[in-house]
Structure formats: structure tokens, C-alpha cells
């Protein structure tokens, strides 16, 4: 306890300097908490991806559709448990800034394939299937737009209807919920049959296929099998695991993980220089005092730990405050951003990484003065005071 | 050369023995001899004043006696322990148990109260917190500063700071007190108070004291006065 008291007293001798250094550490770890959380929110889709699910897209690009009969052929494969398909609708509600995801799908197979992630009450499923223009929406959309079952929702779509009208009207038949924390509930699902029948062009095509394999250990083999089915055809396919697909899809916008890592590296490098310089300056000012400690019989290692302890203590205090603020901000913003960044929360992984970085930051910033403290020669150091 | 101290009163058994002690430093390619073949015996209970001009080797000798530095050659024995053969870590442990240091500029920790400053050497013992407090209170009482235990160094006068430093030097009950110009930063009256305190510690507690000083009036408080010049006792 005495040593902790001594460390705190030493940090308190230049209060302004200590507070400013601590603030810089707070900012560094606040950014760490926020950016890492953002990065992991973008990666969350990949984390939730099933190991037994594959995604098949047009080999040229995701935007290019595939013939619908591909799905029939894939369903016939012995190695496939379920196969379904999905289509990008690309609409918005009332004005372009109200964009969210809408997929045209086939209700039974879609919910079967994602039974681990989503649930829809049976009566709502029944009502939805009976309603041609029915849609089911996730809880995040309910929270954002206050929609409820029975509401009519006009969407301005990317695809015109047969008469050229781009406004599509839907009716909310059900509200699905996520079974797993982090699963996206900001998506509207409509019937493919209605979408395909009503759209002006692209009929008889699908956007991508989602395949659930019978044996997850054979996923790679099934992927090759699927692509082989359509090799040398007009629309060759590219099949990958759902995880790889989600990651590459996210990277189409930006490699968030890479960007956040670069920003954090720059922030921490700068902060290391600032805090390291402060610790070294603080050490230099106290060389005679540390020499006196050694004179009294304190071991070289004890003096080293006292110096290092100050750096670690400062880093722990600043780091914990920074991570706490980050947690509060994320918790406060999670609901507001639920539609655009579902599952935004500071995960235990981010917290543990943050705590490890806090200790590492303290060790690195205190390392040079600590080693100098270890090597401090009493006679030389005391002579400097005479 | 052997210089036997001039005794002012009867003193006890041998505590310190220096046999042909030399100390030299390298300054570039040049070898600087600070102490030359020094022989010295200090008895328990002695109060020895080391005098001499700057650069005569007084502080170097004090550093050797305190285990802060090692001789280049010769035998250095204190309380039966061969300091010249000890490793740095052994010297560190030996210092904690056997020596009390008093400096010209007090060298108190400015961020600690008088009480906490005095407690510092006791952190290296196995004493409990309560026992440490008891020892600290006794040491502060001995130097007449019980009332100032909660004061920080910057709230004390120079004389009071030096008293705290003396309490810190005494608190672990060392065999020997080493004082480097303990009154060099004090006015005459305060200096006399400190010297009287050291004298009392020597006479009533039987503490062996070695004091480096330039001040003849300070040296007069010692039982033995030794003069040094160019690394030798004269």
C-alpha cells in the first residue's frame, strides 16, 4: 500500500502535467473503444455467419443476376440440405435518406435456413404467406419507423413495376426477432413471387443463392460442386462460405478493420511519444531522489518498478476512464444506430484487448525511464545535487 | 599509511577497518587516484570528523564506508563484513541494515510527510505497519519533531528538515551514521542544534558517526578529527 501511496504522491507533484497526460491517454483509449467497437460491428455479420451456409453469386459480380433454374439444380444435389435465394430490392421509404435493406425471398426456405438467427411467430408467418404484398420486418425497423402489423408501407424501389411505376406498396404481416445478439433486424423481407411477377425486367432471375450443406465439413467440396454445375455456362457462379461472402461484401464499402487499425496505430504512436516524453521528463527531475532511495537500501529493481509503476498507474487510470467513456457512448448510441449498425456494442473482446493495451501502453511509456532507474548510479546521481 | 584517530575519550571495539584502500577513476585515458593506500580503523561509539580541502577524497571515503561505491583495491571491513567483496545487491541489503545517511541538502522526498519520509527505510524490514509507525514516532520524538510528523518538507525549516533526515537515518537502528556536510546548508545556530543532536546520539545512544565537514566548529563536536589531502590521511 505504501508503494501505491508513494506512486500516487509522485504523480501528484505536477498535477497539471499529470492531468494533461492522463487526458491524452483517456482520448487514446476512448478512440480505441469506439473504433474497435465500430470495426467489430462491421465484422459482426461475418461472426454470425453459419459454418454450414454457402453463398453463390454470379462469377462476374454480385449485381449480375443468376437464372432462377440454378436454384432448382442446386436443390437436387445430395450434399445440399436446403437452398434458397435472395434478391436486392434497393428501395427507400419516403425520401432517399430513409434507406434500409429489403430482400425479395421465399418465406419457408429463408426462415428454415436462418432458423438459428431469426424467429417469426407461426401465425404471422401464415398471415404473411397469405398476403401477396405482405412483408415481415425486423425489430430495428419497428423501433426506427414505429411500424406495426397492418401498416401499409410505400417504398420507392430500384426496379420499376410493369407499368413503369417505381412505388411499391407493401403491408406489414409480421415482425421477426433475432435469436442471437447482433443478428441484423434492420431488413424488410418481401415475397419473391410478388416481386418477380411485378417487376418490369429481370424476370426469372435471382440475386444470389444461400445453401445449407448437410455436412459442414464438406462445405468446400459442395462449393466446388455447385460452381462445377454451372461452369462454361452464360452465367458462371462463384460459391464461398457465408463468412467470406459477408466479409468481402463489407469490404466493398471499405475495409473498416484496416482503416480503424491505421487510425489507432497513429493515435497510439503519438500518445506513446507524448506520455513517454512526460515520464522521461518526470524521471529526470527526480534522479537525486531515486538515488537517495537506492542509498537507503532500496534495490535497483524496486526503483525500476516504482518508476514503471507510475507509468502503468497513469495508463490504467487514463485507459479505464477512456474505455468507460467509450462504453457509455456506444451504449447510448446503440439504439439510435440500430438500423444502420445493428448489434453495436462494446464486446468483451474489445474490452479485454483494451485492458491489455492499457497495461502494454504503461509498460512501453515507462520502459525507458524504468531502465534508467534500474541502472542509476548512486554516486553519480548524488553528485549532481551537490 | 596508517592514521590512528586522535581519541578524545575512551571508545570501544573496532567497527571499521580499512586496509590499503585505493580508489581510482578513469577519466578518458587518464587514471585519477582519489584514495591512495588508505589505512584506517574506527571504533564503535566513535564520532569521527573527516576534514580536508575539496577533492581530498573525503566524500569518496564516505561513499566507500556507506557501501555506495567499491574500492579499486584493499580490504574494507565493517562490523566483520567484507564490503570490498560484496556484489551490488549484497551491498544494497547491507546498507539497508547497517548504515544511516545524512546529507547536506537533507534529501527528503518532497511528496511525503515527515512521518512517511522516516518510514521509508523501514519498508525494507519485516515490520508491520503498526510497528513501523511506532518506530517512526520514537525516531521523530528523539529528534524533537513529534509535532511536525504530518508536515511536508516544504513546510519545515532547514534545521527541521535535517532533523527529519536524522530521524530517517536512525529509525532502522543502523551500526553507523554517515553524515556528508550535515550543517553545510544551515545557519550557525541551527547548525549547532544539529551538531548537538548528533553529539547526543553519539554519547547517549552510542551511535558511531562519521561526518565529512569543512567547518572546524562542526568538527569540534566530534571525538576524533582526521584530515585528508590528496587521497591520504594527514
Coordinates of C-alpha atoms in Angstrom, one line a residue:
Chain A
X1 CA 0.0 0.0 0.0
X2 CA 2.9 2.3 0.8
X3 CA 4.3 1.9 -2.6
X4 CA 1.0 2.7 -4.3
X5 CA 0.7 5.7 -2.0
X6 CA 4.2 6.8 -3.0
X7 CA 3.4 6.3 -6.7
X8 CA 0.2 8.4 -6.4
X9 CA 2.1 11.1 -4.5
X10 CA 4.8 11.3 -7.1
X11 CA 2.2 11.6 -9.9
X12 CA 0.5 14.4 -7.9
X13 CA 3.6 16.6 -7.7
X14 CA 3.0 18.2 -11.1
X15 CA -0.8 18.0 -11.2
X16 CA -1.4 19.9 -14.4
X17 CA 1.2 17.8 -16.3
X18 CA -0.2 14.6 -14.9
X19 CA -3.8 15.6 -15.7
X20 CA -2.9 16.6 -19.3
X21 CA -1.0 13.3 -19.8
X22 CA -3.9 11.4 -18.3
X23 CA -6.3 13.2 -20.6
X24 CA -4.3 12.3 -23.7
X25 CA -4.4 8.6 -22.6
X26 CA -8.2 9.0 -22.0
X27 CA -8.7 10.2 -25.6
X28 CA -6.5 7.5 -27.0
X29 CA -8.5 4.7 -25.2
X30 CA -11.8 6.4 -25.9
X31 CA -10.9 6.3 -29.6
X32 CA -9.7 2.7 -29.2
X33 CA -13.0 1.7 -27.6
X34 CA -15.1 3.5 -30.2
X35 CA -13.1 2.4 -33.3
X36 CA -12.7 -1.2 -32.3
X37 CA -16.4 -1.4 -31.5
X38 CA -17.2 0.1 -34.9
X39 CA -14.9 -2.4 -36.6
X40 CA -16.3 -5.3 -34.7
X41 CA -19.9 -4.2 -35.5
X42 CA -19.0 -4.3 -39.2
X43 CA -17.5 -7.7 -38.8
X44 CA -20.4 -9.0 -36.8
X45 CA -22.2 -10.3 -39.8
X46 CA -19.2 -12.5 -40.6
X47 CA -19.0 -13.7 -37.0
X48 CA -22.7 -14.8 -37.0
X49 CA -22.3 -16.5 -40.4
X50 CA -23.1 -20.2 -40.2
X51 CA -20.3 -22.6 -40.9
X52 CA -22.7 -24.8 -42.9
X53 CA -24.0 -22.0 -45.1
X54 CA -22.7 -21.1 -48.5
X55 CA -23.5 -18.2 -50.8
X56 CA -23.5 -18.4 -54.6
X57 CA -23.3 -15.3 -56.7
X58 CA -22.7 -14.6 -60.4
X59 CA -18.9 -15.0 -61.0
X60 CA -18.7 -11.6 -62.7
X61 CA -20.3 -9.6 -59.8
X62 CA -22.9 -9.7 -57.2
X63 CA -25.0 -7.3 -59.2
X64 CA -25.3 -9.6 -62.1
X65 CA -28.3 -12.0 -61.6
X66 CA -28.4 -15.7 -62.0
X67 CA -31.1 -17.7 -63.8
X68 CA -33.8 -19.0 -61.4
X69 CA -33.5 -22.6 -62.6
X70 CA -30.0 -22.7 -61.0
X71 CA -31.7 -22.9 -57.7
X72 CA -33.7 -26.0 -58.8
X73 CA -30.4 -27.7 -59.9
X74 CA -28.7 -26.9 -56.6
X75 CA -31.6 -28.2 -54.6
X76 CA -31.2 -31.5 -56.4
X77 CA -27.6 -32.0 -55.1
X78 CA -27.3 -34.8 -52.5
X79 CA -25.0 -32.8 -50.4
X80 CA -27.4 -29.8 -50.0
X81 CA -29.9 -29.7 -47.1
X82 CA -31.7 -26.6 -48.1
X83 CA -31.2 -24.0 -50.8
X84 CA -32.9 -20.7 -51.2
X85 CA -32.3 -17.4 -52.9
X86 CA -32.5 -13.7 -52.2
X87 CA -32.8 -10.5 -54.3
X88 CA -31.8 -7.0 -53.6
X89 CA -34.8 -4.6 -53.8
X90 CA -32.9 -1.4 -53.1
X91 CA -35.8 0.9 -52.1
X92 CA -36.2 3.7 -49.7
X93 CA -39.1 5.0 -47.6
X94 CA -40.5 8.5 -48.4
X95 CA -37.0 10.1 -49.1
X96 CA -33.6 8.7 -50.2
X97 CA -32.1 9.2 -46.7
X98 CA -34.5 6.6 -45.3
X99 CA -32.7 3.7 -46.9
X100 CA -32.6 0.2 -45.4
X101 CA -32.2 -3.3 -46.7
X102 CA -35.1 -5.1 -48.4
X103 CA -34.8 -8.6 -49.8
X104 CA -37.2 -10.5 -52.0
X105 CA -37.1 -14.1 -50.7
X106 CA -39.1 -17.3 -50.4
X107 CA -40.5 -17.4 -46.9
X108 CA -40.3 -21.0 -45.8
X109 CA -36.9 -21.8 -47.1
X110 CA -35.4 -18.5 -46.0
X111 CA -36.6 -18.8 -42.4
X112 CA -35.5 -22.5 -42.4
X113 CA -32.0 -21.7 -43.5
X114 CA -31.7 -18.9 -40.9
X115 CA -33.6 -20.7 -38.1
X116 CA -30.5 -20.2 -35.8
X117 CA -30.6 -16.4 -36.2
X118 CA -34.3 -15.4 -36.6
X119 CA -37.7 -16.3 -35.5
X120 CA -41.2 -15.4 -36.7
X121 CA -44.3 -16.4 -34.9
X122 CA -46.2 -19.1 -36.7
X123 CA -49.5 -17.1 -37.1
X124 CA -47.6 -14.2 -38.6
X125 CA -45.8 -16.5 -41.0
X126 CA -49.2 -17.8 -42.0
X127 CA -50.6 -14.4 -42.5
X128 CA -47.6 -13.3 -44.4
X129 CA -47.7 -16.2 -46.8
X130 CA -51.4 -15.5 -47.4
X131 CA -50.8 -11.8 -48.3
X132 CA -49.2 -11.3 -51.7
X133 CA -47.9 -7.8 -50.8
X134 CA -47.1 -8.8 -47.3
X135 CA -43.7 -8.1 -45.8
X136 CA -42.0 -9.0 -42.5
X137 CA -39.8 -6.5 -40.8
X138 CA -37.2 -6.7 -38.1
X139 CA -37.4 -5.1 -34.7
X140 CA -34.8 -2.4 -35.5
X141 CA -37.1 -1.1 -38.3
X142 CA -40.1 -1.2 -35.9
X143 CA -38.1 0.9 -33.4
X144 CA -36.9 3.3 -36.1
X145 CA -40.1 3.8 -38.1
X146 CA -42.7 2.9 -35.4
X147 CA -44.3 0.5 -37.9
X148 CA -46.8 -2.1 -36.8
X149 CA -48.6 -5.1 -38.2
X150 CA -51.2 -4.0 -40.7
X151 CA -49.4 -0.8 -41.7
X152 CA -49.1 -0.1 -45.4
X153 CA -45.7 1.0 -46.4
X154 CA -44.9 2.5 -49.8
X155 CA -41.3 2.1 -50.9
X156 CA -39.6 3.7 -53.9
X157 CA -37.8 0.9 -55.5
X158 CA -34.8 0.5 -57.8
X159 CA -36.9 -1.8 -60.0
X160 CA -39.9 -0.3 -61.9
X161 CA -43.1 -2.2 -61.9
X162 CA -44.6 -3.3 -65.2
X163 CA -46.4 0.0 -65.7
X164 CA -43.2 1.9 -65.0
X165 CA -44.2 2.9 -61.5
X166 CA -41.3 2.7 -59.1
X167 CA -43.5 3.0 -56.0
X168 CA -44.3 -0.4 -54.5
X169 CA -46.8 -0.8 -51.7
X170 CA -46.4 -3.4 -49.0
X171 CA -48.2 -4.4 -45.9
X172 CA -46.6 -5.4 -42.7
X173 CA -47.7 -9.0 -41.9
X174 CA -45.2 -9.9 -39.2
X175 CA -42.3 -8.8 -37.1
X176 CA -39.3 -11.2 -36.8
X177 CA -36.9 -11.1 -34.0
X178 CA -33.2 -12.0 -33.6
X179 CA -32.4 -15.2 -31.7
X180 CA -28.8 -14.2 -31.3
X181 CA -27.5 -10.9 -30.1
X182 CA -26.0 -8.9 -33.0
X183 CA -28.1 -10.6 -35.7
X184 CA -29.4 -7.8 -38.1
X185 CA -33.1 -6.9 -37.6
X186 CA -33.0 -3.9 -40.0
X187 CA -34.1 -5.8 -43.0
X188 CA -37.5 -6.0 -44.7
X189 CA -38.4 -9.3 -46.4
X190 CA -41.0 -9.5 -49.2
X191 CA -42.3 -12.3 -51.3
X192 CA -40.1 -13.2 -54.3
X193 CA -43.2 -14.3 -56.2
X194 CA -44.8 -10.9 -56.0
X195 CA -41.5 -9.1 -56.7
X196 CA -40.7 -11.2 -59.8
X197 CA -44.1 -11.1 -61.2
X198 CA -44.5 -7.3 -60.8
X199 CA -41.1 -6.1 -61.9
X200 CA -40.6 -4.8 -65.4
X201 CA -37.4 -6.6 -66.3
X202 CA -35.1 -9.3 -64.9
X203 CA -37.9 -11.8 -64.5
X204 CA -36.9 -15.3 -63.8
X205 CA -33.6 -14.4 -62.2
X206 CA -32.3 -14.4 -58.7
X207 CA -29.8 -12.3 -56.9
X208 CA -27.8 -14.9 -55.0
X209 CA -28.3 -18.4 -53.6
X210 CA -28.0 -19.4 -50.0
X211 CA -27.2 -23.0 -49.5
X212 CA -27.2 -25.0 -46.3
X213 CA -25.0 -28.1 -46.7
X214 CA -25.7 -31.4 -45.0
X215 CA -22.2 -31.8 -43.6
X216 CA -20.4 -28.6 -42.7
X217 CA -17.0 -30.4 -43.1
X218 CA -17.9 -30.8 -46.7
X219 CA -18.7 -27.1 -47.3
X220 CA -15.6 -26.6 -49.5
X221 CA -16.4 -29.6 -51.6
X222 CA -20.1 -28.5 -52.0
X223 CA -19.0 -25.1 -53.1
X224 CA -16.8 -26.6 -55.9
X225 CA -19.7 -28.9 -56.8
X226 CA -22.1 -26.0 -57.2
X227 CA -19.7 -24.0 -59.3
X228 CA -18.9 -27.0 -61.4
X229 CA -22.6 -27.3 -62.2
X230 CA -22.6 -24.0 -64.0
X231 CA -19.1 -24.0 -65.4
X232 CA -18.9 -22.8 -69.0
X233 CA -22.4 -21.5 -68.9
X234 CA -23.6 -18.0 -69.7
X235 CA -23.7 -17.2 -66.0
X236 CA -20.9 -18.9 -64.2
X237 CA -21.1 -18.9 -60.4
X238 CA -18.8 -18.2 -57.5
X239 CA -19.6 -20.0 -54.3
X240 CA -18.0 -19.2 -51.0
X241 CA -18.7 -19.6 -47.3
X242 CA -21.2 -17.2 -45.9
X243 CA -18.4 -15.8 -43.7
X244 CA -16.2 -15.0 -46.6
X245 CA -19.1 -13.6 -48.6
X246 CA -20.1 -11.3 -45.7
X247 CA -16.5 -10.1 -45.3
X248 CA -16.0 -9.4 -48.9
X249 CA -19.4 -7.7 -49.1
X250 CA -18.5 -5.4 -46.2
X251 CA -15.1 -4.6 -47.8
X252 CA -16.9 -3.4 -50.9
X253 CA -17.8 -0.3 -48.9
X254 CA -14.4 0.0 -47.1
X255 CA -12.1 -2.2 -45.1
X256 CA -13.2 -0.8 -41.8
X257 CA -10.9 -3.0 -39.8
X258 CA -7.9 -1.8 -41.7
X259 CA -8.9 1.8 -41.5
X260 CA -9.5 1.7 -37.8
X261 CA -6.2 -0.1 -37.2
X262 CA -4.4 2.6 -39.1
X263 CA -6.1 5.4 -37.2
X264 CA -5.4 3.7 -33.9
X265 CA -1.8 3.0 -34.7
X266 CA -1.3 6.7 -35.5
X267 CA -3.1 7.8 -32.3
X268 CA -1.2 5.3 -30.1
X269 CA 2.1 6.2 -31.7
X270 CA 1.6 9.9 -31.0
X271 CA 0.3 9.2 -27.5
X272 CA 3.3 6.9 -26.7
X273 CA 5.6 9.8 -27.7
X274 CA 3.7 12.2 -25.5
X275 CA 3.3 10.0 -22.5
X276 CA 6.8 8.5 -22.9
X277 CA 8.3 12.0 -23.0
X278 CA 6.4 13.1 -19.9
X279 CA 7.5 10.0 -18.0
X280 CA 11.2 10.5 -19.0
X281 CA 11.0 14.2 -18.0
X282 CA 9.4 13.3 -14.7
X283 CA 12.2 10.7 -14.1
X284 CA 15.0 13.2 -14.9
X285 CA 13.6 15.7 -12.4
X286 CA 13.8 13.0 -9.7
X287 CA 17.1 11.4 -10.3
X288 CA 18.6 12.5 -7.0
X289 CA 15.5 11.3 -5.1
X290 CA 15.7 7.9 -6.7
X291 CA 19.4 7.8 -5.9
X292 CA 18.5 8.5 -2.2
X293 CA 16.1 5.6 -2.3
X294 CA 18.9 3.4 -3.5
X295 CA 21.2 4.9 -0.8
X296 CA 18.6 3.9 1.8
X297 CA 18.8 0.3 0.6
X298 CA 16.1 0.1 -2.0
X299 CA 17.1 -2.5 -4.6
X300 CA 17.6 -1.4 -8.2
X301 CA 14.6 -3.5 -9.2
X302 CA 12.4 -1.8 -6.7
X303 CA 13.3 1.6 -8.0
X304 CA 12.7 0.4 -11.5
X305 CA 9.2 -0.9 -10.5
X306 CA 8.4 2.4 -8.8
X307 CA 9.2 4.3 -12.0
X308 CA 7.4 1.8 -14.1
X309 CA 4.5 1.7 -11.6
X310 CA 3.9 5.4 -12.2
X311 CA 3.6 4.9 -15.9
X312 CA 1.3 1.9 -15.6
X313 CA -0.8 3.6 -12.9
X314 CA -1.3 6.6 -15.1
X315 CA -2.0 4.4 -18.1
X316 CA -4.5 2.3 -16.2
X317 CA -6.4 5.3 -14.8
X318 CA -6.5 7.1 -18.2
X319 CA -7.2 3.9 -20.1
X320 CA -10.1 2.8 -17.9
X321 CA -11.7 6.2 -18.0
X322 CA -11.3 6.2 -21.8
X323 CA -12.8 2.8 -22.1
X324 CA -15.6 3.7 -19.7
X325 CA -16.5 6.7 -21.8
X326 CA -16.4 4.7 -25.0
X327 CA -18.7 2.1 -23.4
X328 CA -21.1 4.8 -22.3
X329 CA -21.1 6.4 -25.8
X330 CA -21.6 3.1 -27.5
X331 CA -24.4 2.1 -25.1
X332 CA -26.1 5.5 -25.6
X333 CA -25.7 5.4 -29.4
X334 CA -26.6 1.7 -29.9
X335 CA -30.4 2.2 -30.1
X336 CA -30.1 5.3 -32.3
X337 CA -27.9 3.4 -34.8
X338 CA -29.7 0.1 -34.6
X339 CA -31.0 0.4 -38.1
X340 CA -27.6 1.2 -39.7
X341 CA -25.3 -0.7 -37.4
X342 CA -27.2 -3.4 -35.7
X343 CA -25.6 -5.1 -32.7
X344 CA -23.4 -2.1 -32.0
X345 CA -22.0 -2.8 -28.5
X346 CA -18.6 -3.0 -26.9
X347 CA -17.8 -6.6 -26.8
X348 CA -15.8 -8.5 -24.2
X349 CA -13.1 -9.0 -26.8
X350 CA -12.8 -5.2 -27.3
X351 CA -12.7 -4.7 -23.5
X352 CA -10.1 -7.3 -22.9
X353 CA -8.0 -6.0 -25.8
X354 CA -8.4 -2.5 -24.3
X355 CA -7.2 -3.7 -20.9
X356 CA -4.2 -5.4 -22.3
X357 CA -3.3 -2.3 -24.3
X358 CA -3.7 -0.2 -21.2
X359 CA -1.0 -2.3 -19.4
X360 CA 1.2 -2.5 -22.5
X361 CA 0.9 1.2 -23.0
X362 CA 2.0 1.8 -19.4
X363 CA 5.0 -0.6 -19.8
X364 CA 6.1 0.9 -23.1
X365 CA 5.9 4.5 -21.9
X366 CA 7.6 3.7 -18.6
X367 CA 10.2 1.4 -20.0
X368 CA 13.0 3.9 -20.8
X369 CA 12.9 5.8 -17.5
X370 CA 12.4 2.5 -15.6
X371 CA 15.6 1.0 -17.2
X372 CA 17.4 4.3 -16.5
X373 CA 16.2 4.0 -12.9
X374 CA 17.5 0.4 -12.7
X375 CA 20.9 1.5 -14.0
X376 CA 21.1 4.7 -11.9
X377 CA 24.5 5.0 -10.2
X378 CA 24.1 6.4 -6.7
X379 CA 27.4 8.3 -6.5
X380 CA 27.0 9.9 -9.9
X381 CA 23.3 10.8 -9.3
X382 CA 24.0 12.3 -5.8
X383 CA 27.0 14.2 -7.1
X384 CA 24.6 16.1 -9.5
X385 CA 22.8 17.5 -6.5
X386 CA 26.0 18.9 -4.8
Chain B
X1 CA 50.0 4.8 5.7
X2 CA 48.2 4.2 8.9
X3 CA 46.5 7.0 10.7
X4 CA 45.1 6.2 14.1
X5 CA 42.4 8.6 15.2
X6 CA 43.2 11.0 17.9
X7 CA 40.9 9.9 20.7
X8 CA 39.1 12.4 22.8
X9 CA 37.6 9.8 25.1
X10 CA 37.7 6.1 25.6
X11 CA 36.0 4.2 22.7
X12 CA 35.1 0.5 22.2
X13 CA 35.9 -2.3 19.8
X14 CA 36.8 -1.9 16.2
X15 CA 33.8 -1.4 13.9
X16 CA 35.5 -0.2 10.7
X17 CA 38.8 -1.4 9.2
X18 CA 40.3 0.0 6.0
X19 CA 43.5 -1.8 4.8
X20 CA 45.4 -0.3 2.0
X21 CA 42.3 1.1 0.4
X22 CA 42.7 2.7 -3.0
X23 CA 40.2 4.2 -5.3
X24 CA 40.7 5.5 -8.7
X25 CA 38.5 6.6 -11.6
X26 CA 39.2 6.6 -15.3
X27 CA 38.7 10.0 -16.9
X28 CA 39.2 9.2 -20.6
X29 CA 42.6 7.6 -20.8
X30 CA 43.7 9.2 -17.6
X31 CA 43.7 7.4 -14.3
X32 CA 42.7 9.6 -11.4
X33 CA 43.7 8.4 -8.0
X34 CA 41.2 9.6 -5.4
X35 CA 42.3 7.5 -2.4
X36 CA 45.8 6.1 -2.1
X37 CA 46.7 3.1 0.1
X38 CA 44.5 4.3 2.9
X39 CA 44.5 2.5 6.3
X40 CA 42.1 3.5 9.0
X41 CA 40.4 2.0 12.0
X42 CA 37.2 3.4 13.5
X43 CA 36.0 2.0 16.8
X44 CA 32.4 1.5 17.9
X45 CA 30.9 4.6 19.5
X46 CA 33.4 7.0 17.9
X47 CA 32.3 10.3 16.5
X48 CA 34.8 11.0 13.7
X49 CA 35.1 14.2 11.7
X50 CA 36.8 14.0 8.3
X51 CA 38.2 17.3 7.2
X52 CA 40.1 18.5 4.2
X53 CA 40.0 20.6 1.1
X54 CA 37.7 19.9 -1.8
X55 CA 39.0 16.9 -3.9
X56 CA 40.9 15.5 -1.0
X57 CA 38.8 12.2 -1.1
X58 CA 36.5 12.8 2.0
X59 CA 33.2 12.1 0.2
X60 CA 34.8 9.2 -1.7
X61 CA 35.8 7.7 1.6
X62 CA 32.3 8.3 3.0
X63 CA 30.8 6.6 -0.1
X64 CA 33.0 3.6 0.5
X65 CA 32.1 3.4 4.1
X66 CA 28.4 3.5 3.2
X67 CA 28.7 0.8 0.6
X68 CA 27.7 3.2 -2.2
X69 CA 30.9 2.6 -4.1
X70 CA 33.6 -0.1 -4.1
X71 CA 37.3 0.3 -3.6
X72 CA 39.6 -0.3 -6.5
X73 CA 41.9 -2.3 -4.2
X74 CA 42.4 -3.1 -0.5
X75 CA 40.2 -4.5 2.3
X76 CA 37.2 -2.7 3.7
X77 CA 35.7 -4.4 6.7
X78 CA 32.7 -3.0 8.6
X79 CA 31.2 -5.0 11.5
X80 CA 33.0 -8.1 10.3
X81 CA 31.6 -7.8 6.8
X82 CA 34.0 -7.6 3.8
X83 CA 32.4 -4.8 1.8
X84 CA 35.1 -4.9 -0.9
X85 CA 34.0 -8.5 -1.8
X86 CA 30.3 -7.9 -1.9
X87 CA 28.2 -7.7 -5.0
X88 CA 26.0 -4.7 -5.7
X89 CA 22.9 -6.4 -4.4
X90 CA 24.6 -7.6 -1.3
X91 CA 25.8 -4.0 -0.7
X92 CA 22.2 -2.8 -1.1
X93 CA 21.0 -5.2 1.5
X94 CA 23.9 -4.3 3.8
X95 CA 23.2 -0.6 3.5
X96 CA 19.6 -1.1 4.5
X97 CA 20.6 -2.9 7.7
X98 CA 23.7 -1.2 8.8
X99 CA 24.0 2.4 7.6
X100 CA 22.1 5.7 8.2
X101 CA 22.9 8.5 5.8
X102 CA 22.6 12.2 6.5
X103 CA 23.1 14.6 3.5
X104 CA 23.9 18.3 3.3
X105 CA 20.7 19.0 1.4
X106 CA 18.6 16.6 3.6
X107 CA 17.4 14.7 0.5
X108 CA 13.9 14.2 1.9
X109 CA 11.1 13.1 -0.5
X110 CA 9.2 16.3 -1.1
X111 CA 5.9 14.5 -1.7
X112 CA 6.0 12.6 1.6
X113 CA 5.3 13.9 5.1
X114 CA 8.0 13.9 7.7
X115 CA 6.4 10.7 9.1
X116 CA 6.4 9.0 5.7
X117 CA 9.9 10.0 5.0
X118 CA 11.1 8.5 8.2
X119 CA 9.2 5.3 7.5
X120 CA 11.0 4.8 4.2
X121 CA 13.9 2.7 5.4
X122 CA 11.5 0.5 7.5
X123 CA 9.8 -0.6 4.3
X124 CA 12.8 -2.8 3.8
X125 CA 12.3 -4.6 7.1
X126 CA 9.7 -7.2 8.1
X127 CA 7.9 -4.8 10.5
X128 CA 4.2 -4.5 10.3
X129 CA 2.6 -1.1 9.5
X130 CA 1.7 -0.6 13.2
X131 CA 5.3 -1.5 14.3
X132 CA 6.7 0.9 11.7
X133 CA 4.5 3.7 13.0
X134 CA 5.8 3.0 16.5
X135 CA 9.4 3.2 15.4
X136 CA 8.8 6.3 13.3
X137 CA 7.1 8.0 16.3
X138 CA 10.1 7.1 18.5
X139 CA 12.6 8.4 16.0
X140 CA 10.7 11.7 15.5
X141 CA 10.4 12.1 19.2
X142 CA 14.2 11.6 19.6
X143 CA 14.9 14.5 17.2
X144 CA 12.2 16.6 18.8
X145 CA 9.8 16.7 15.9
X146 CA 6.8 14.7 17.0
X147 CA 4.6 17.7 16.5
X148 CA 5.7 18.0 12.9
X149 CA 5.1 14.5 11.8
X150 CA 2.3 15.4 9.3
X151 CA 4.2 18.3 7.7
X152 CA 5.7 18.1 4.3
X153 CA 9.4 19.1 3.8
X154 CA 8.5 22.4 2.3
X155 CA 6.5 23.3 5.4
X156 CA 9.6 22.8 7.6
X157 CA 12.7 24.9 8.2
X158 CA 16.1 23.8 7.1
X159 CA 17.0 22.6 10.6
X160 CA 13.8 20.7 11.0
X161 CA 14.3 19.1 7.6
X162 CA 17.7 17.9 8.7
X163 CA 16.2 16.6 11.9
X164 CA 13.7 14.6 9.9
X165 CA 16.7 13.3 7.8
X166 CA 18.5 12.3 11.1
X167 CA 15.3 10.5 12.2
X168 CA 15.2 8.7 8.9
X169 CA 18.8 7.7 9.3
X170 CA 18.2 6.5 12.8
X171 CA 14.9 4.7 12.5
X172 CA 16.3 1.4 11.4
X173 CA 18.9 1.4 14.2
X174 CA 22.0 1.3 12.0
X175 CA 25.5 0.4 13.2
X176 CA 27.0 3.6 11.7
X177 CA 25.7 7.1 10.8
X178 CA 27.4 8.7 7.8
X179 CA 27.0 12.5 7.5
X180 CA 28.1 14.4 4.5
X181 CA 28.3 18.1 5.4
X182 CA 25.2 17.9 7.6
X183 CA 25.3 21.5 8.6
X184 CA 26.6 22.9 5.3
X185 CA 23.2 24.4 4.4
X186 CA 22.3 25.7 7.8
X187 CA 22.9 28.9 9.7
X188 CA 25.2 28.8 12.7
X189 CA 22.5 28.5 15.4
X190 CA 20.6 25.8 13.6
X191 CA 23.9 24.0 12.7
X192 CA 24.9 24.0 16.4
X193 CA 21.5 22.4 17.2
X194 CA 22.0 19.7 14.7
X195 CA 25.6 19.1 15.8
X196 CA 24.4 18.9 19.5
X197 CA 21.8 16.4 18.4
X198 CA 24.4 14.3 16.7
X199 CA 26.6 14.5 19.7
X200 CA 23.8 13.4 22.0
X201 CA 23.1 10.5 19.7
X202 CA 26.7 9.5 19.9
X203 CA 27.0 9.9 23.6
X204 CA 23.7 8.7 24.8
X205 CA 22.8 6.1 22.1
X206 CA 26.3 5.1 21.4
X207 CA 25.9 5.6 17.7
X208 CA 29.1 5.5 15.6
X209 CA 29.2 8.6 13.5
X210 CA 31.5 9.6 10.6
X211 CA 31.0 13.2 9.5
X212 CA 32.5 14.9 6.5
X213 CA 32.8 18.7 7.1
X214 CA 34.7 21.8 6.0
X215 CA 33.7 23.6 9.2
X216 CA 36.2 23.4 12.1
X217 CA 33.5 24.4 14.5
X218 CA 31.4 21.4 13.4
X219 CA 34.4 19.2 13.7
X220 CA 34.9 20.3 17.3
X221 CA 31.7 18.4 18.2
X222 CA 33.5 15.1 17.1
X223 CA 35.6 12.9 19.4
X224 CA 38.1 12.4 16.6
X225 CA 39.2 14.6 13.8
X226 CA 41.0 13.3 10.8
X227 CA 42.4 15.5 8.0
X228 CA 42.7 14.3 4.4
X229 CA 44.6 15.7 1.5
X230 CA 45.2 14.2 -2.0
X231 CA 43.6 10.9 -1.1
X232 CA 45.7 10.4 2.1
X233 CA 45.1 10.9 5.8
X234 CA 47.5 13.6 7.1

